[in-house]
PDB file of C-alpha atoms in Angstrom:
ATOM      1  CA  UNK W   1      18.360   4.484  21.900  1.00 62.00           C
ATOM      2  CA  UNK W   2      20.813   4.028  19.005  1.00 78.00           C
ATOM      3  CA  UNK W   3      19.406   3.879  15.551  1.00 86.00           C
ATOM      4  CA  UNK W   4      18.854   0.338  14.426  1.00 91.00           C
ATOM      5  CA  UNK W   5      19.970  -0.579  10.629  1.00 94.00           C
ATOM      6  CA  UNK W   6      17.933  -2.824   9.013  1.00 94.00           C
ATOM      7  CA  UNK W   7      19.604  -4.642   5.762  1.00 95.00           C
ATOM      8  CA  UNK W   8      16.666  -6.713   3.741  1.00 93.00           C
ATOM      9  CA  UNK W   9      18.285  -8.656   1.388  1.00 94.00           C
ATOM     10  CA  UNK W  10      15.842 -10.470  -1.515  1.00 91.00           C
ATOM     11  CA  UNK W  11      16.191 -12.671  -4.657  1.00 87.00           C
ATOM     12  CA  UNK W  12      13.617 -11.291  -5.933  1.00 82.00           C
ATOM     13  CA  UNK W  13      11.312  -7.783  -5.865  1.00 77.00           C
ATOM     14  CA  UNK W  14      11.496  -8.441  -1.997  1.00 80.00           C
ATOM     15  CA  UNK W  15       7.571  -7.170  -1.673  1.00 81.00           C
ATOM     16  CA  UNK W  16       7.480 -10.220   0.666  1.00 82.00           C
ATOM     17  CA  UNK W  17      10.558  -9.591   2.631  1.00 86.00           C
ATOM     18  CA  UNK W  18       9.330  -6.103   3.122  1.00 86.00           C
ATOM     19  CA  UNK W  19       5.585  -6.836   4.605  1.00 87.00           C
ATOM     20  CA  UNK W  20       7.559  -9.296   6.756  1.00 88.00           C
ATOM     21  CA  UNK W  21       9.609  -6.212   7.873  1.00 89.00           C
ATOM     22  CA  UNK W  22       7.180  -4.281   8.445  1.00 87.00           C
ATOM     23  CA  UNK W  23       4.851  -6.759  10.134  1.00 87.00           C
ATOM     24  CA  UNK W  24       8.041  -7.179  12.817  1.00 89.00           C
ATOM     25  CA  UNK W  25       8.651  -3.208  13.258  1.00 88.00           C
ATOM     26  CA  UNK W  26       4.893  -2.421  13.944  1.00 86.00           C
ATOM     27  CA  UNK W  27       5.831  -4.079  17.182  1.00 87.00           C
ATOM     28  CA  UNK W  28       8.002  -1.303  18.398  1.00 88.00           C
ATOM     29  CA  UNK W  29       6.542   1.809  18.944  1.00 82.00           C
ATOM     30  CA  UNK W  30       8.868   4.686  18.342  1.00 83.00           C
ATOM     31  CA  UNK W  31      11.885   2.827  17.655  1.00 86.00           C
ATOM     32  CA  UNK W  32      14.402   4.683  15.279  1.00 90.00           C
ATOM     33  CA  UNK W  33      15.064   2.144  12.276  1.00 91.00           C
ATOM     34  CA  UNK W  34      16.728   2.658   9.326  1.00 90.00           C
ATOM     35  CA  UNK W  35      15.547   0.263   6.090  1.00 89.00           C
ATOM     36  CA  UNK W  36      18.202  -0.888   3.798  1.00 92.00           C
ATOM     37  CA  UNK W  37      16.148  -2.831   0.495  1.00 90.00           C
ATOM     38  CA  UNK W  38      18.558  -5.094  -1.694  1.00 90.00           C
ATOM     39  CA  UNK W  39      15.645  -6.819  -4.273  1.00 87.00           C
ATOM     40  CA  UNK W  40      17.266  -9.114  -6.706  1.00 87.00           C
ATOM     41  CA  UNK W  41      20.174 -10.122  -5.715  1.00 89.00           C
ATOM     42  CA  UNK W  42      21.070 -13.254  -7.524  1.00 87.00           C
ATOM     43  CA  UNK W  43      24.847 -13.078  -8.189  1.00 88.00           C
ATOM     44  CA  UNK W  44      27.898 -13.408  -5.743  1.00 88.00           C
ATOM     45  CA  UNK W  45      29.327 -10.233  -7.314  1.00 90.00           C
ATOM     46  CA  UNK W  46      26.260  -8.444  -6.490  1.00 91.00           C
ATOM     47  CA  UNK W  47      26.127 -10.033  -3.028  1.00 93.00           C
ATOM     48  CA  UNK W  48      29.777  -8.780  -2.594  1.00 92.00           C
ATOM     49  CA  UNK W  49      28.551  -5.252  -3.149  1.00 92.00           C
ATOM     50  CA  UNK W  50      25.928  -5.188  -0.712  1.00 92.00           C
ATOM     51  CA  UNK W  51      27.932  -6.671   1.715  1.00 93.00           C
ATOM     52  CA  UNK W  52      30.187  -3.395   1.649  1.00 92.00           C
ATOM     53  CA  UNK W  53      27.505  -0.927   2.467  1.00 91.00           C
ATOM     54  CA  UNK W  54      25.970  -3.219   5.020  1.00 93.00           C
ATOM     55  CA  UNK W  55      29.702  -3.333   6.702  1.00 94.00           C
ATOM     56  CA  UNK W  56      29.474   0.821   6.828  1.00 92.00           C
ATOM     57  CA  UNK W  57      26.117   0.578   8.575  1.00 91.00           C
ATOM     58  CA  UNK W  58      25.821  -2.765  10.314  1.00 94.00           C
ATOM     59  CA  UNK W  59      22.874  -4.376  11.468  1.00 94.00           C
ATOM     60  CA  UNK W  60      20.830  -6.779  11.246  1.00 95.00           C
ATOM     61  CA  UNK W  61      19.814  -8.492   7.967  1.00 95.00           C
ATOM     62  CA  UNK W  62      16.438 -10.060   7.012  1.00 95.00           C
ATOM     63  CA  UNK W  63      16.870 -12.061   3.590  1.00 94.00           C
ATOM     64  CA  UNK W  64      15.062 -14.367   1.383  1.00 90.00           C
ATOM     65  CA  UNK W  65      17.432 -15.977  -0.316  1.00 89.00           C
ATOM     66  CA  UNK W  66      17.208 -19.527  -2.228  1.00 84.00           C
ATOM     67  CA  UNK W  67      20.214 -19.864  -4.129  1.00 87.00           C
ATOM     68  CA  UNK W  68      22.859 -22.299  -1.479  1.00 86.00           C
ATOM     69  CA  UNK W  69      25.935 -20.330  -2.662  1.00 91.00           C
ATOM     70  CA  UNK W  70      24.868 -16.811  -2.291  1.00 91.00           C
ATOM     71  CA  UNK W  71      23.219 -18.002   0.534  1.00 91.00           C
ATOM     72  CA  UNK W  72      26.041 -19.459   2.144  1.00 93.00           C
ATOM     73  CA  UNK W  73      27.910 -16.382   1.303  1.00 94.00           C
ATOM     74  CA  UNK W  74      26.211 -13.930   2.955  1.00 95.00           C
ATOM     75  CA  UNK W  75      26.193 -16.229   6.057  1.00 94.00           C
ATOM     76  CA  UNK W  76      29.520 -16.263   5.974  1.00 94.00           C
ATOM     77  CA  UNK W  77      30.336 -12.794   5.547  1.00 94.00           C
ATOM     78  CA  UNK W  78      28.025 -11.469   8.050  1.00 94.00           C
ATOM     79  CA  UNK W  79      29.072 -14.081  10.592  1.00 94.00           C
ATOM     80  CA  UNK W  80      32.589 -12.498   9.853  1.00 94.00           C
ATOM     81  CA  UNK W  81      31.093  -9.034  10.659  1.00 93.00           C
ATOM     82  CA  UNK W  82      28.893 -10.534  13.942  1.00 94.00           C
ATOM     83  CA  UNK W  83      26.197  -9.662  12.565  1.00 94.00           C
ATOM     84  CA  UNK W  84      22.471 -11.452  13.551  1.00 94.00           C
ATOM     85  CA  UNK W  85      20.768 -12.430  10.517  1.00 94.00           C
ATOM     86  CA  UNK W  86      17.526 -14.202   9.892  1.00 92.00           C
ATOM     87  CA  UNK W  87      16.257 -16.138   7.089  1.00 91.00           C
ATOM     88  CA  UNK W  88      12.733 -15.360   7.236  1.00 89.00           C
ATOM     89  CA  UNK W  89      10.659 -17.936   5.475  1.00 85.00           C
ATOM     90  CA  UNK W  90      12.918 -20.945   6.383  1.00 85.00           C
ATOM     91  CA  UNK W  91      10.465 -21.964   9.424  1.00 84.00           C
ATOM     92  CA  UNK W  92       7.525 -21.570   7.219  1.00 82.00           C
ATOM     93  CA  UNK W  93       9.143 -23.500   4.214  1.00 79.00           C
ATOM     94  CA  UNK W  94       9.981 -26.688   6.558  1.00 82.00           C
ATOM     95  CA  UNK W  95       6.881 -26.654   8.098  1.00 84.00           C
ATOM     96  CA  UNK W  96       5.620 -27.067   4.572  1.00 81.00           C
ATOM     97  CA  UNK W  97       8.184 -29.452   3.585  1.00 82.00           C
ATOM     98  CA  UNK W  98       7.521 -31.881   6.517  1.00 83.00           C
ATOM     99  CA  UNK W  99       3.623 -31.902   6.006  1.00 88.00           C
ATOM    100  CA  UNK W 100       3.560 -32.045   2.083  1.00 83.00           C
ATOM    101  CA  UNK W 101       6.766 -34.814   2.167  1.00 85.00           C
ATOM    102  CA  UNK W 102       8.207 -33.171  -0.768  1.00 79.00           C
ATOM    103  CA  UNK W 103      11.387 -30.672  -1.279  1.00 74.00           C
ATOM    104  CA  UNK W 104      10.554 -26.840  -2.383  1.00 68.00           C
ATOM    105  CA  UNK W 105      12.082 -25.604  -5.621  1.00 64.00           C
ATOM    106  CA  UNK W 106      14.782 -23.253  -4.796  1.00 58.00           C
ATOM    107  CA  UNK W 107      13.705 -20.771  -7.518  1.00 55.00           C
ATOM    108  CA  UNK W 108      13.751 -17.095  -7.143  1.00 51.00           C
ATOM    109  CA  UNK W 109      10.598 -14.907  -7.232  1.00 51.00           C
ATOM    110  CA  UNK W 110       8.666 -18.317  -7.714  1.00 51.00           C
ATOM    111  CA  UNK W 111       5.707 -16.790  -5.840  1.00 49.00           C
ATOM    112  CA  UNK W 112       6.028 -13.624  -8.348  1.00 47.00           C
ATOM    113  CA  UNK W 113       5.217 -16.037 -11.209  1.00 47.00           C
ATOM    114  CA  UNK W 114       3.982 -14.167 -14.437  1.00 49.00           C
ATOM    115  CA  UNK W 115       0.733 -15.914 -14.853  1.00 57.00           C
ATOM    116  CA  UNK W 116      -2.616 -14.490 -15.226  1.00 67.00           C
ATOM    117  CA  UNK W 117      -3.201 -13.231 -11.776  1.00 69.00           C
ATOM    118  CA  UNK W 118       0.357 -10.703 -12.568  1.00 69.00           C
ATOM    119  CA  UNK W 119      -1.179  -9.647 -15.646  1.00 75.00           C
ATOM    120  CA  UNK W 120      -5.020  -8.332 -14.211  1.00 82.00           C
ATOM    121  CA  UNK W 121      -2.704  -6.742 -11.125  1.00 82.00           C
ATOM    122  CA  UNK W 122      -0.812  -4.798 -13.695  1.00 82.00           C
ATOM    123  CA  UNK W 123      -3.797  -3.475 -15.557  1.00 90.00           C
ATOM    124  CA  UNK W 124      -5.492  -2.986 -12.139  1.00 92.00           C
ATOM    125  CA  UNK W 125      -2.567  -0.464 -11.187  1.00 90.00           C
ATOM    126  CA  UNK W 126      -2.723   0.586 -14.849  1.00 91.00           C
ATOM    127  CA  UNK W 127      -6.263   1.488 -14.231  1.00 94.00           C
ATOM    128  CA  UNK W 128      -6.222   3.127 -11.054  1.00 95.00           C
ATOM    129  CA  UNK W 129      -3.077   5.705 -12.165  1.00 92.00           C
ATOM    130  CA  UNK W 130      -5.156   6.607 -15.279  1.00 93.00           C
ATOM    131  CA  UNK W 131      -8.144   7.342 -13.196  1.00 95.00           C
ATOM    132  CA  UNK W 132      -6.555   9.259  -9.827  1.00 94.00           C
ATOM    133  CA  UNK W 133      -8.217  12.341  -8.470  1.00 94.00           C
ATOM    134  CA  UNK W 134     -11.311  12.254 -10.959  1.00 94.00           C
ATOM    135  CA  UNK W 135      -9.213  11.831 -14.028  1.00 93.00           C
ATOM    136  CA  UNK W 136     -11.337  10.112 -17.181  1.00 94.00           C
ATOM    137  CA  UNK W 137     -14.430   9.820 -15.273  1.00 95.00           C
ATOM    138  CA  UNK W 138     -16.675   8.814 -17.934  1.00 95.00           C
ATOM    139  CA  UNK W 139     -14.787   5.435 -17.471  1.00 95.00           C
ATOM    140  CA  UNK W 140     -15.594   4.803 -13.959  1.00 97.00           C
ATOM    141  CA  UNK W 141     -18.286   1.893 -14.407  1.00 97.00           C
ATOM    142  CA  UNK W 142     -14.735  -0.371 -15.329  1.00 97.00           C
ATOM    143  CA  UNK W 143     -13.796  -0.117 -12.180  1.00 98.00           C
ATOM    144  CA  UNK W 144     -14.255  -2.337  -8.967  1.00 97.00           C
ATOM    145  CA  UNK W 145     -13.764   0.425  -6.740  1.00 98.00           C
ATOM    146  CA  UNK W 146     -14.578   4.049  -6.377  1.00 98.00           C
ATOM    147  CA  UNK W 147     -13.015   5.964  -3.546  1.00 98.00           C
ATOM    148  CA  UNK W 148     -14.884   9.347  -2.478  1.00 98.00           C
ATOM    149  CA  UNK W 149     -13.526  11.996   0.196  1.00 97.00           C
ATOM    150  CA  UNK W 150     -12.296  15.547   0.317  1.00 97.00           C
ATOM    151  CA  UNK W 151      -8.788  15.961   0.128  1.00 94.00           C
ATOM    152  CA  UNK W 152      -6.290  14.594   1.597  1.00 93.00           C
ATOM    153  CA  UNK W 153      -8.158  11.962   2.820  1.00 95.00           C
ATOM    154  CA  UNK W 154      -5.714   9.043   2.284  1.00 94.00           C
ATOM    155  CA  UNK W 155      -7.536   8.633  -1.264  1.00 96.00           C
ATOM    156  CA  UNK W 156      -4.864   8.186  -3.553  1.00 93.00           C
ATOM    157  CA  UNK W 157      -2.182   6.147  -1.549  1.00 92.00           C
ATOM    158  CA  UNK W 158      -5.256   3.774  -0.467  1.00 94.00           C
ATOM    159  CA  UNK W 159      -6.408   3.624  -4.535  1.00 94.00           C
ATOM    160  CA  UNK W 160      -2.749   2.731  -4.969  1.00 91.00           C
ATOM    161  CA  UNK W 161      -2.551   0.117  -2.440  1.00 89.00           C
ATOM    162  CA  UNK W 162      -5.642  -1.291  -3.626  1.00 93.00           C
ATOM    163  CA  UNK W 163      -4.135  -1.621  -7.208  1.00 91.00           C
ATOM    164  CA  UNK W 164      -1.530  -3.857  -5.921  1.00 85.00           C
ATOM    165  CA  UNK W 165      -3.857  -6.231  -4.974  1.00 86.00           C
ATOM    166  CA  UNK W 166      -5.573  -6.403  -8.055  1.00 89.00           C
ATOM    167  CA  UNK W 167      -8.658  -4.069  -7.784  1.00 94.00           C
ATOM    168  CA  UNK W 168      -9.136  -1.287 -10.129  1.00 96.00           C
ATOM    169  CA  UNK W 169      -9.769   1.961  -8.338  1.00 97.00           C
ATOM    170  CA  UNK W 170     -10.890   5.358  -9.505  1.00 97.00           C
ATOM    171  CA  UNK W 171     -11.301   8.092  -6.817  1.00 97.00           C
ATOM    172  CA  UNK W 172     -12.653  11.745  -6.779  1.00 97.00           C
ATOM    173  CA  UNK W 173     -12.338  14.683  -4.831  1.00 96.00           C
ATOM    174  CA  UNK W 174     -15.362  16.072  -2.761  1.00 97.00           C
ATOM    175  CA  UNK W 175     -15.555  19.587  -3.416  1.00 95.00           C
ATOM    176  CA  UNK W 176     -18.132  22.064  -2.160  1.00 94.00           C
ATOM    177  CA  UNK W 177     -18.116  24.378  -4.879  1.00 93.00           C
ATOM    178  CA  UNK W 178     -17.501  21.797  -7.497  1.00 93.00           C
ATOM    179  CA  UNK W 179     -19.760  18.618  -7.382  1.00 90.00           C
ATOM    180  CA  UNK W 180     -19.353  15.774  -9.034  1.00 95.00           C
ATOM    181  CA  UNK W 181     -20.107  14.647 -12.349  1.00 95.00           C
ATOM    182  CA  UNK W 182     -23.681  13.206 -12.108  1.00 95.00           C
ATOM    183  CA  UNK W 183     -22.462  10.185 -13.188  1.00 95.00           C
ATOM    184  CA  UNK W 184     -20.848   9.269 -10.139  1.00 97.00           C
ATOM    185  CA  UNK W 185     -24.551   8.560  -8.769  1.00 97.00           C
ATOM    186  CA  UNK W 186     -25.766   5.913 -11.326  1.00 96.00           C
ATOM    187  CA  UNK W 187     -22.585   3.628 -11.102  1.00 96.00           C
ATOM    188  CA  UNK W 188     -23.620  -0.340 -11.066  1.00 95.00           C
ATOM    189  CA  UNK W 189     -20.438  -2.343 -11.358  1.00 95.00           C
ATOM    190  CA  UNK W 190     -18.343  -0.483  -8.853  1.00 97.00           C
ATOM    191  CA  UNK W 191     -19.114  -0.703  -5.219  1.00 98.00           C
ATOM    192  CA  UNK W 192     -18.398   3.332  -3.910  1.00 98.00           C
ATOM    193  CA  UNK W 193     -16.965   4.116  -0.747  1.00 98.00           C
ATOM    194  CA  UNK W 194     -16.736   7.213   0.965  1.00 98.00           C
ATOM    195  CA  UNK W 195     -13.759   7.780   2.624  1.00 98.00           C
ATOM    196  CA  UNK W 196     -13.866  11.123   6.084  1.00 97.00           C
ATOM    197  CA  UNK W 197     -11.595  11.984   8.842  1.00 96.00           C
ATOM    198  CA  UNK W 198     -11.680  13.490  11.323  1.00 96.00           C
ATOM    199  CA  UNK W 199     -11.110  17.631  10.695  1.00 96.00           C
ATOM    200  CA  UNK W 200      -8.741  18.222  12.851  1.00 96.00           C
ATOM    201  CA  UNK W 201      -6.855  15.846  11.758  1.00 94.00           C
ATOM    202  CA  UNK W 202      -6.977  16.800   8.643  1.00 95.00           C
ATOM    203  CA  UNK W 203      -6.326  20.475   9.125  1.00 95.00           C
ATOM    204  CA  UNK W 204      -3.006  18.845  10.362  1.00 92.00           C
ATOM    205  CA  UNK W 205      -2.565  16.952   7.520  1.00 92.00           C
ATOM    206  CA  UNK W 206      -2.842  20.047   5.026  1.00 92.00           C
ATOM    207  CA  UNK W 207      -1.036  21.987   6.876  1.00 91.00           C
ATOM    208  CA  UNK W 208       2.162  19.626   6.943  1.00 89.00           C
ATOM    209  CA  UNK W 209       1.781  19.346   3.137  1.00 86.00           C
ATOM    210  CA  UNK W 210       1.441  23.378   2.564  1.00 89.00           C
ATOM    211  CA  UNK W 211       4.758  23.233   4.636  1.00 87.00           C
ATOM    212  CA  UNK W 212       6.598  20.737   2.583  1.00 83.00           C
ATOM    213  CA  UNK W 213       5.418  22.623  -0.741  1.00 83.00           C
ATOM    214  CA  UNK W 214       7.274  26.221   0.915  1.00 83.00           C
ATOM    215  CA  UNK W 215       3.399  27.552   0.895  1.00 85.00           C
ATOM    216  CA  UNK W 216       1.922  29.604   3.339  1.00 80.00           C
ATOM    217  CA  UNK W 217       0.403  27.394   6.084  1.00 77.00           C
ATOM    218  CA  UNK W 218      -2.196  29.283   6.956  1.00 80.00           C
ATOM    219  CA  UNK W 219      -4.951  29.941   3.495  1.00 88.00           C
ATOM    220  CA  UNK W 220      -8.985  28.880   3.826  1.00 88.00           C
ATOM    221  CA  UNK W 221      -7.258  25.086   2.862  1.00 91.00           C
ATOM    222  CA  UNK W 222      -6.826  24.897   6.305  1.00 93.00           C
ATOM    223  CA  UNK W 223      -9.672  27.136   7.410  1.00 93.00           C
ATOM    224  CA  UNK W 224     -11.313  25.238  10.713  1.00 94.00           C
ATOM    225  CA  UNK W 225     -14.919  26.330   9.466  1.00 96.00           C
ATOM    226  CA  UNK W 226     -14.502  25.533   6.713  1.00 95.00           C
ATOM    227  CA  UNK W 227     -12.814  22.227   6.596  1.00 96.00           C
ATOM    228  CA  UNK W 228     -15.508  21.221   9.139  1.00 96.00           C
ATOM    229  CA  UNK W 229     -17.943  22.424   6.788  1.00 96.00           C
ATOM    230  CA  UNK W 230     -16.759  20.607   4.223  1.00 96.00           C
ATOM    231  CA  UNK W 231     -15.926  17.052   6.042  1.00 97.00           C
ATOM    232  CA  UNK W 232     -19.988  17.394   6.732  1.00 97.00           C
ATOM    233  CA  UNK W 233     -20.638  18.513   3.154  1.00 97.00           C
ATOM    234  CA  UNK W 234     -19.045  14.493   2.459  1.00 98.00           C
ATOM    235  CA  UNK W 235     -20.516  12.959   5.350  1.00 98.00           C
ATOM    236  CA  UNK W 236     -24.108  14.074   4.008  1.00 98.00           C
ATOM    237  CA  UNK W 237     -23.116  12.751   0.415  1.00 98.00           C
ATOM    238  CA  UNK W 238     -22.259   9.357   1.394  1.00 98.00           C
ATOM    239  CA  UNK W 239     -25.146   8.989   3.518  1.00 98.00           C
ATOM    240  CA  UNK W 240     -27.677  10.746   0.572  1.00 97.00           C
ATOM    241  CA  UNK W 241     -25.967   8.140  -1.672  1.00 98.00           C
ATOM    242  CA  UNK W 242     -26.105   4.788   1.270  1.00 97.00           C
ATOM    243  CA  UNK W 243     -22.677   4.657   0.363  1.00 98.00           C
ATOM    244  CA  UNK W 244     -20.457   2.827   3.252  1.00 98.00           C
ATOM    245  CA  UNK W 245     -18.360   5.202   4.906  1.00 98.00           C
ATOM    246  CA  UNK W 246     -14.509   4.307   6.364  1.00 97.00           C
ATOM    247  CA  UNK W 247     -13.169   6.506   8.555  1.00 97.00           C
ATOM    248  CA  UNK W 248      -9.352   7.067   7.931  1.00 95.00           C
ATOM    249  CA  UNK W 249      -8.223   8.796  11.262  1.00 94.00           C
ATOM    250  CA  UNK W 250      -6.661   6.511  12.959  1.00 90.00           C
ATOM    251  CA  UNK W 251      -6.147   4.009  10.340  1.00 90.00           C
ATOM    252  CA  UNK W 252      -3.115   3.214   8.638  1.00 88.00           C
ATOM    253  CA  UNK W 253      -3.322   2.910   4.691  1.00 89.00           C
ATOM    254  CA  UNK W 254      -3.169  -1.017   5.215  1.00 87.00           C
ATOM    255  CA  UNK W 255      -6.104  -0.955   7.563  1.00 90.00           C
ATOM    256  CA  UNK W 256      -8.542   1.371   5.373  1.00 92.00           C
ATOM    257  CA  UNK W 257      -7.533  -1.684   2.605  1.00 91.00           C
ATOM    258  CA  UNK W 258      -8.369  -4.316   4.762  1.00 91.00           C
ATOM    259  CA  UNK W 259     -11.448  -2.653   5.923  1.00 92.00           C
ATOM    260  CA  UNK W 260     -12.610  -1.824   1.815  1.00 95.00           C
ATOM    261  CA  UNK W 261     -11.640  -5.313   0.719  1.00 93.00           C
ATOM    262  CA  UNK W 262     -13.911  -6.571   2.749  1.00 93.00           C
ATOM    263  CA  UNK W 263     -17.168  -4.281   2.259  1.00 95.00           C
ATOM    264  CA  UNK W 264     -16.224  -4.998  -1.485  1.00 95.00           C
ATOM    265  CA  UNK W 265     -16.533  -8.903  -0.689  1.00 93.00           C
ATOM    266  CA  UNK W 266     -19.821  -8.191   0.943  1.00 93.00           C
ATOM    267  CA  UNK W 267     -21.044  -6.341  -2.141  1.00 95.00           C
ATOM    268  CA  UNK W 268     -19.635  -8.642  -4.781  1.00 91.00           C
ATOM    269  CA  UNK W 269     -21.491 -11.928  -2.678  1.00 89.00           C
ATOM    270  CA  UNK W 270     -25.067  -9.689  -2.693  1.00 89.00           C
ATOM    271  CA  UNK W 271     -24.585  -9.022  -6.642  1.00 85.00           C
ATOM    272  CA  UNK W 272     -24.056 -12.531  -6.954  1.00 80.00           C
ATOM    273  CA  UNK W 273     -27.208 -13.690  -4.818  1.00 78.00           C
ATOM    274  CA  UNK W 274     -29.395 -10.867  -6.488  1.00 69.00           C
ATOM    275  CA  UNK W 275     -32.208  -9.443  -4.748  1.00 60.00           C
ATOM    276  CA  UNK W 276     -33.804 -11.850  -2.525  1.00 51.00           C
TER     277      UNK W 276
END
């Protein structure tokens, strides 16, 4: 199967264009796509630009675009090209327009609106940068979320993708020989969450990233023993502690979100009742 291009074309940061993307592609196992991301494209000159690297790899093109005359002039020049393209939120904004009897306001990155909800997601990601891996733990009662596992457990790219959705995350590294600073077991405002995986899984994991570092691929990192040993040494930690545990094998980054959103719901709603 020929590699599919993929052109997503946005008015704006395109975060919305690209879940949409992404959404669409999880639908096709193994197919070979390549992602092209225009964000904020808001001029005809710009447009005009684009248009001459998506004629060197043509494809199709995904684009949120509210301005009539750019829009119009991508049509145009992609029709001239054949290529498919697909405005992806028209269906959902004339739905909307039909039930609410009113016109939407054709202004870019509308739904990116700096208003107080931007603001508390930039000092969330803020935040959980500052305090990745352990870093400044003695301000860890700040945060919303603490994330616990050995490493390479997904802890830092799930902290990250937390951030974006407004939580502040710290997370620290379960070590054998190095525990924890004791204050990691009296924490009141932050709900803590133990992340595991399965070990070999995880010996696979290590090993990939000893590989893409030029480092030898086989050290006591990778040890069998001893990353079983210490995957329990976590596992017995979390459940000392009555922390909730995810497991992160087989989920995606997304799904381990999901998944901690939602046991951080469920612990926000009991602080709120108070002990019964």
């Amino acid at each position: 199967m020929p590699r599919l291009h993929l052109h997503l074309l946005s008015d704006s940061t395109g975060e919305t264009l690209e879940m949409i993307a992404k959404a669409a592609l999880a639908q096709f196992e193994g197919a070979d796509v390549s992602r092209h991301f225009w964000p904020m494209v808001r001029s005809q000159q710009h447009l005009d630009r684009i248009m001459a690297e998506i004629a060197s790899n043509p494809g199709v093109v995904f684009f949120t675009l509210v301005n009539a005359e750019t829009r119009a002039r991508l049509e145009e020049q992609c029709a001239a090209l054949g290529l498919p393209i697909v405005p992806v939120l028209d269906a959902a904004v004339e739905a909307l327009e039909g039930a609410l009897g009113q016109h939407p306001k054709a202004r870019p990155g509308r739904q990116h609106m700096m208003d107080e909800a931007y603001f508390a997601r930039v000092d969330a990601i803020q935040f959980t940068i500052a305090h990745d891996d352990g870093v400044q733990w003695e301000d860890w009662e700040e945060a919303d979320i603490v994330l616990a596992g050995v490493s390479r457990s997904s802890k830092t790219p799930t902290s990250i993708y937390l951030a974006n959705r407004g939580y502040k995350v710290a997370n620290i590294p379960i070590v054998v020989e190095s525990p924890p600073p004791p204050e990691l077991f009296g924490l009141k405002h932050p709900l803590v969450v133990g992340l595991t995986t399965a070990p070999e899984r995880l010996i696979q994991v290590r090993r990939n990233r000893l590989l893409s570092l030029n480092q030898a691929p086989e050290t006591a990192y990778v040890d069998e023993d001893r990353v079983a040993r210490e995957v329990q040494f976590a596992r017995r930690m979390f459940a000392d502690n009555d922390w909730p545990v995810i497991d992160v094998t087989r989920r995606s980054i997304e799904e381990a979100a999901a998944a901690i959103i939602n046991l951080f719901n469920e612990f926000k709603a009991a602080r709120e009742i108070g002990p019964s």
